[in-house]
């Protein structure tokens, strides 16, 4: 019957999307291992490791995009679980799990939603790719203060890179500024590279961005 045929088609479609999601996560994981380290204690540029996750969101919408991004966040967490040993309190550990991994990588699944209102697909891809990278940066920025706040380290690092006038800043202000600058040094270049790669790929192979 038609109902059975529709059920079968839906089942095949879901299976295909799950397989595609698994492949995108695997590709993202491999690309995340190709790193240009810039900062001590984490902080490196990867080879467009976020792009496969964005592709799932563009091709299959918010639900699949967020689900794929969340599963990817769990894998990123498992890879970086040693970082929890550096957290001083249980609260810091929870903050690290949420802000450095779960939220930071799950927001990438919103790319398709942000791109949707744009008439120009290229503009939508470009703006949305950069926007979700900025959301991930925001998570890292908050983590840098809430989880990793260390005035002495922040002061010495900011002095090393030649920031003037920091001696007169309050402890809180300096720690916020440090987190903003530290995370921007590697995440802004990564955001720019990811955005350019997404736009170039969309122009070269637009079919890859069509709803699957």
mmCIF file of C-alpha atoms in Angstrom:
data_model
loop_
_atom_site.group_PDB
_atom_site.id
_atom_site.type_symbol
_atom_site.label_atom_id
_atom_site.label_comp_id
_atom_site.label_asym_id
_atom_site.label_seq_id
_atom_site.Cartn_x
_atom_site.Cartn_y
_atom_site.Cartn_z
ATOM 1 C CA UNK A 1 0.000 0.000 0.000
ATOM 2 C CA UNK A 2 0.950 3.664 -0.322
ATOM 3 C CA UNK A 3 1.315 3.979 3.453
ATOM 4 C CA UNK A 4 3.788 1.097 3.587
ATOM 5 C CA UNK A 5 5.743 2.546 0.672
ATOM 6 C CA UNK A 6 5.911 5.949 2.400
ATOM 7 C CA UNK A 7 7.072 4.310 5.644
ATOM 8 C CA UNK A 8 9.767 2.412 3.754
ATOM 9 C CA UNK A 9 10.915 5.576 1.970
ATOM 10 C CA UNK A 10 11.030 7.521 5.242
ATOM 11 C CA UNK A 11 12.997 4.724 6.885
ATOM 12 C CA UNK A 12 15.507 4.656 4.010
ATOM 13 C CA UNK A 13 15.778 8.447 4.087
ATOM 14 C CA UNK A 14 16.466 8.461 7.851
ATOM 15 C CA UNK A 15 19.018 5.673 7.505
ATOM 16 C CA UNK A 16 20.784 7.537 4.687
ATOM 17 C CA UNK A 17 20.845 10.749 6.741
ATOM 18 C CA UNK A 18 22.206 8.909 9.794
ATOM 19 C CA UNK A 19 24.966 7.363 7.683
ATOM 20 C CA UNK A 20 25.773 10.766 6.184
ATOM 21 C CA UNK A 21 25.866 12.295 9.678
ATOM 22 C CA UNK A 22 28.231 9.583 10.880
ATOM 23 C CA UNK A 23 30.531 10.194 7.898
ATOM 24 C CA UNK A 24 30.504 13.964 8.513
ATOM 25 C CA UNK A 25 31.358 13.447 12.194
ATOM 26 C CA UNK A 26 34.192 11.085 11.225
ATOM 27 C CA UNK A 27 35.506 13.617 8.696
ATOM 28 C CA UNK A 28 35.259 16.434 11.243
ATOM 29 C CA UNK A 29 37.135 14.330 13.818
ATOM 30 C CA UNK A 30 39.952 13.568 11.364
ATOM 31 C CA UNK A 31 40.206 17.221 10.286
ATOM 32 C CA UNK A 32 40.267 18.364 13.937
ATOM 33 C CA UNK A 33 43.434 16.315 14.433
ATOM 34 C CA UNK A 34 45.262 18.331 11.750
ATOM 35 C CA UNK A 35 46.190 21.349 13.853
ATOM 36 C CA UNK A 36 48.375 24.414 13.731
ATOM 37 C CA UNK A 37 49.036 25.042 17.448
ATOM 38 C CA UNK A 38 49.067 28.741 18.304
ATOM 39 C CA UNK A 39 48.382 28.930 22.030
ATOM 40 C CA UNK A 40 49.611 27.051 25.095
ATOM 41 C CA UNK A 41 46.878 25.202 27.060
ATOM 42 C CA UNK A 42 44.811 24.563 23.936
ATOM 43 C CA UNK A 43 44.087 26.971 21.148
ATOM 44 C CA UNK A 44 44.946 25.909 17.627
ATOM 45 C CA UNK A 45 43.631 26.314 14.092
ATOM 46 C CA UNK A 46 42.300 23.109 12.539
ATOM 47 C CA UNK A 47 41.856 22.199 8.888
ATOM 48 C CA UNK A 48 38.212 23.400 8.515
ATOM 49 C CA UNK A 49 37.058 20.738 11.001
ATOM 50 C CA UNK A 50 33.758 22.567 11.614
ATOM 51 C CA UNK A 51 32.703 22.549 7.944
ATOM 52 C CA UNK A 52 31.362 18.941 7.767
ATOM 53 C CA UNK A 53 29.041 19.689 10.716
ATOM 54 C CA UNK A 54 27.809 22.889 9.035
ATOM 55 C CA UNK A 55 27.117 20.855 5.893
ATOM 56 C CA UNK A 56 24.735 18.576 7.800
ATOM 57 C CA UNK A 57 22.816 21.611 9.018
ATOM 58 C CA UNK A 58 22.608 23.137 5.522
ATOM 59 C CA UNK A 59 21.534 19.873 3.919
ATOM 60 C CA UNK A 60 19.161 18.446 6.527
ATOM 61 C CA UNK A 61 17.917 21.331 8.675
ATOM 62 C CA UNK A 62 18.088 22.290 12.335
ATOM 63 C CA UNK A 63 17.087 19.005 13.994
ATOM 64 C CA UNK A 64 19.628 16.870 12.130
ATOM 65 C CA UNK A 65 22.220 19.654 12.261
ATOM 66 C CA UNK A 66 21.949 20.025 16.044
ATOM 67 C CA UNK A 67 21.861 16.253 16.617
ATOM 68 C CA UNK A 68 25.009 15.738 14.507
ATOM 69 C CA UNK A 69 26.727 18.701 16.169
ATOM 70 C CA UNK A 70 25.843 17.369 19.635
ATOM 71 C CA UNK A 71 27.223 13.890 18.894
ATOM 72 C CA UNK A 72 30.354 15.564 17.540
ATOM 73 C CA UNK A 73 30.607 17.619 20.766
ATOM 74 C CA UNK A 74 30.626 14.394 22.795
ATOM 75 C CA UNK A 75 33.494 13.035 20.690
ATOM 76 C CA UNK A 76 35.413 16.314 21.117
ATOM 77 C CA UNK A 77 34.828 16.066 24.876
ATOM 78 C CA UNK A 78 36.144 12.480 25.044
ATOM 79 C CA UNK A 79 39.247 13.591 23.113
ATOM 80 C CA UNK A 80 39.837 16.499 25.499
ATOM 81 C CA UNK A 81 38.721 14.850 28.758
ATOM 82 C CA UNK A 82 42.208 15.264 30.271
ATOM 83 C CA UNK A 83 41.493 19.014 30.536
ATOM 84 C CA UNK A 84 39.098 18.310 33.418
ATOM 85 C CA UNK A 85 42.118 17.461 35.581
ATOM 86 C CA UNK A 86 43.141 21.147 35.442
ATOM 87 C CA UNK A 87 39.764 22.362 36.782
ATOM 88 C CA UNK A 88 39.965 23.343 40.455
ATOM 89 C CA UNK A 89 36.324 22.692 41.438
ATOM 90 C CA UNK A 90 33.323 20.600 40.414
ATOM 91 C CA UNK A 91 31.648 23.807 39.174
ATOM 92 C CA UNK A 92 34.656 24.514 36.955
ATOM 93 C CA UNK A 93 34.499 20.955 35.588
ATOM 94 C CA UNK A 94 30.811 21.352 34.717
ATOM 95 C CA UNK A 95 31.555 24.734 33.127
ATOM 96 C CA UNK A 96 34.373 23.191 31.103
ATOM 97 C CA UNK A 97 32.161 20.343 29.818
ATOM 98 C CA UNK A 98 29.382 22.748 28.801
ATOM 99 C CA UNK A 99 31.278 25.786 27.518
ATOM 100 C CA UNK A 100 34.384 24.146 26.031
ATOM 101 C CA UNK A 101 32.626 21.158 24.476
ATOM 102 C CA UNK A 102 28.864 20.518 24.553
ATOM 103 C CA UNK A 103 27.540 24.042 23.900
ATOM 104 C CA UNK A 104 30.594 25.199 21.950
ATOM 105 C CA UNK A 105 30.263 22.484 19.305
ATOM 106 C CA UNK A 106 26.474 21.998 19.342
ATOM 107 C CA UNK A 107 25.833 25.631 18.272
ATOM 108 C CA UNK A 108 27.422 24.744 14.907
ATOM 109 C CA UNK A 109 24.199 22.867 14.120
ATOM 110 C CA UNK A 110 22.350 26.203 13.875
ATOM 111 C CA UNK A 111 24.066 27.142 10.600
ATOM 112 C CA UNK A 112 21.162 26.035 8.400
ATOM 113 C CA UNK A 113 18.620 28.031 10.438
ATOM 114 C CA UNK A 114 20.697 31.226 10.204
ATOM 115 C CA UNK A 115 21.244 30.745 6.446
ATOM 116 C CA UNK A 116 17.565 30.121 5.623
ATOM 117 C CA UNK A 117 16.179 33.723 5.503
ATOM 118 C CA UNK A 118 18.792 34.876 2.966
ATOM 119 C CA UNK A 119 17.672 35.118 -0.669
ATOM 120 C CA UNK A 120 21.223 34.585 -1.853
ATOM 121 C CA UNK A 121 22.442 31.118 -0.884
ATOM 122 C CA UNK A 122 26.074 32.258 -0.982
ATOM 123 C CA UNK A 123 25.362 35.169 1.369
ATOM 124 C CA UNK A 124 23.418 32.867 3.691
ATOM 125 C CA UNK A 125 26.243 30.331 3.775
ATOM 126 C CA UNK A 126 28.864 33.013 4.402
ATOM 127 C CA UNK A 127 26.962 34.850 7.149
ATOM 128 C CA UNK A 128 25.754 31.700 8.908
ATOM 129 C CA UNK A 129 29.173 29.996 8.859
ATOM 130 C CA UNK A 130 30.788 33.053 10.446
ATOM 131 C CA UNK A 131 27.890 33.494 12.905
ATOM 132 C CA UNK A 132 28.088 29.954 14.342
ATOM 133 C CA UNK A 133 31.877 30.266 14.593
ATOM 134 C CA UNK A 134 31.305 33.455 16.618
ATOM 135 C CA UNK A 135 28.814 31.616 18.842
ATOM 136 C CA UNK A 136 31.480 28.992 19.487
ATOM 137 C CA UNK A 137 33.950 31.810 20.241
ATOM 138 C CA UNK A 138 31.432 33.274 22.724
ATOM 139 C CA UNK A 139 31.327 29.927 24.579
ATOM 140 C CA UNK A 140 35.138 29.859 24.763
ATOM 141 C CA UNK A 141 35.236 33.525 25.842
ATOM 142 C CA UNK A 142 32.832 32.816 28.742
ATOM 143 C CA UNK A 143 34.782 29.676 29.652
ATOM 144 C CA UNK A 144 38.036 31.629 29.714
ATOM 145 C CA UNK A 145 36.675 33.739 32.560
ATOM 146 C CA UNK A 146 34.233 31.431 34.367
ATOM 147 C CA UNK A 147 36.323 28.232 34.232
ATOM 148 C CA UNK A 148 39.933 29.240 33.628
ATOM 149 C CA UNK A 149 40.222 32.632 35.387
ATOM 150 C CA UNK A 150 43.806 33.144 36.564
ATOM 151 C CA UNK A 151 44.881 36.755 37.101
ATOM 152 C CA UNK A 152 48.631 36.083 37.393
ATOM 153 C CA UNK A 153 48.741 34.046 34.192
ATOM 154 C CA UNK A 154 46.498 36.547 32.366
ATOM 155 C CA UNK A 155 48.724 39.450 33.445
ATOM 156 C CA UNK A 156 51.969 37.741 32.377
ATOM 157 C CA UNK A 157 50.503 36.622 29.018
ATOM 158 C CA UNK A 158 49.043 40.051 28.215
ATOM 159 C CA UNK A 159 52.363 41.682 29.174
ATOM 160 C CA UNK A 160 54.250 39.238 26.943
ATOM 161 C CA UNK A 161 52.219 40.151 23.861
ATOM 162 C CA UNK A 162 52.722 43.858 24.569
ATOM 163 C CA UNK A 163 49.355 45.052 25.895
ATOM 164 C CA UNK A 164 49.878 48.439 27.553
ATOM 165 C CA UNK A 165 47.956 49.876 30.487
ATOM 166 C CA UNK A 166 46.938 46.545 31.984
ATOM 167 C CA UNK A 167 48.589 47.289 35.360
ATOM 168 C CA UNK A 168 45.837 49.808 36.117
ATOM 169 C CA UNK A 169 43.014 47.399 35.225
ATOM 170 C CA UNK A 170 40.943 45.604 37.858
ATOM 171 C CA UNK A 171 41.419 41.864 38.249
ATOM 172 C CA UNK A 172 38.029 41.084 36.710
ATOM 173 C CA UNK A 173 38.452 43.469 33.760
ATOM 174 C CA UNK A 174 41.872 42.042 32.920
ATOM 175 C CA UNK A 175 40.624 38.443 33.087
ATOM 176 C CA UNK A 176 37.702 39.247 30.755
ATOM 177 C CA UNK A 177 40.049 41.045 28.348
ATOM 178 C CA UNK A 178 42.553 38.185 28.466
ATOM 179 C CA UNK A 179 39.862 35.645 27.610
ATOM 180 C CA UNK A 180 38.592 37.784 24.718
ATOM 181 C CA UNK A 181 42.072 38.268 23.232
ATOM 182 C CA UNK A 182 43.427 34.778 23.931
ATOM 183 C CA UNK A 183 40.480 32.977 22.317
ATOM 184 C CA UNK A 184 40.279 35.435 19.416
ATOM 185 C CA UNK A 185 43.899 34.748 18.413
ATOM 186 C CA UNK A 186 43.039 31.267 17.150
ATOM 187 C CA UNK A 187 39.242 31.278 16.785
ATOM 188 C CA UNK A 188 38.927 34.361 14.560
ATOM 189 C CA UNK A 189 41.371 32.941 11.952
ATOM 190 C CA UNK A 190 39.533 29.600 12.142
ATOM 191 C CA UNK A 191 36.185 31.390 11.649
ATOM 192 C CA UNK A 192 37.523 33.272 8.610
ATOM 193 C CA UNK A 193 39.035 30.123 7.056
ATOM 194 C CA UNK A 194 35.842 28.105 7.676
ATOM 195 C CA UNK A 195 33.654 30.844 6.174
ATOM 196 C CA UNK A 196 35.829 31.191 3.069
ATOM 197 C CA UNK A 197 35.945 27.388 2.630
ATOM 198 C CA UNK A 198 32.131 27.132 2.937
ATOM 199 C CA UNK A 199 31.541 29.912 0.371
ATOM 200 C CA UNK A 200 34.131 28.537 -2.088
ATOM 201 C CA UNK A 201 32.704 25.008 -1.783
ATOM 202 C CA UNK A 202 29.152 26.317 -2.249
ATOM 203 C CA UNK A 203 30.208 28.170 -5.395
ATOM 204 C CA UNK A 204 32.171 25.204 -6.770
ATOM 205 C CA UNK A 205 29.644 22.485 -5.873
ATOM 206 C CA UNK A 206 26.238 24.061 -5.042
ATOM 207 C CA UNK A 207 24.508 20.659 -5.128
ATOM 208 C CA UNK A 208 26.338 19.696 -1.945
ATOM 209 C CA UNK A 209 24.346 22.385 -0.132
ATOM 210 C CA UNK A 210 20.919 21.361 -1.413
ATOM 211 C CA UNK A 211 18.453 19.828 1.029
ATOM 212 C CA UNK A 212 19.194 16.113 1.026
#
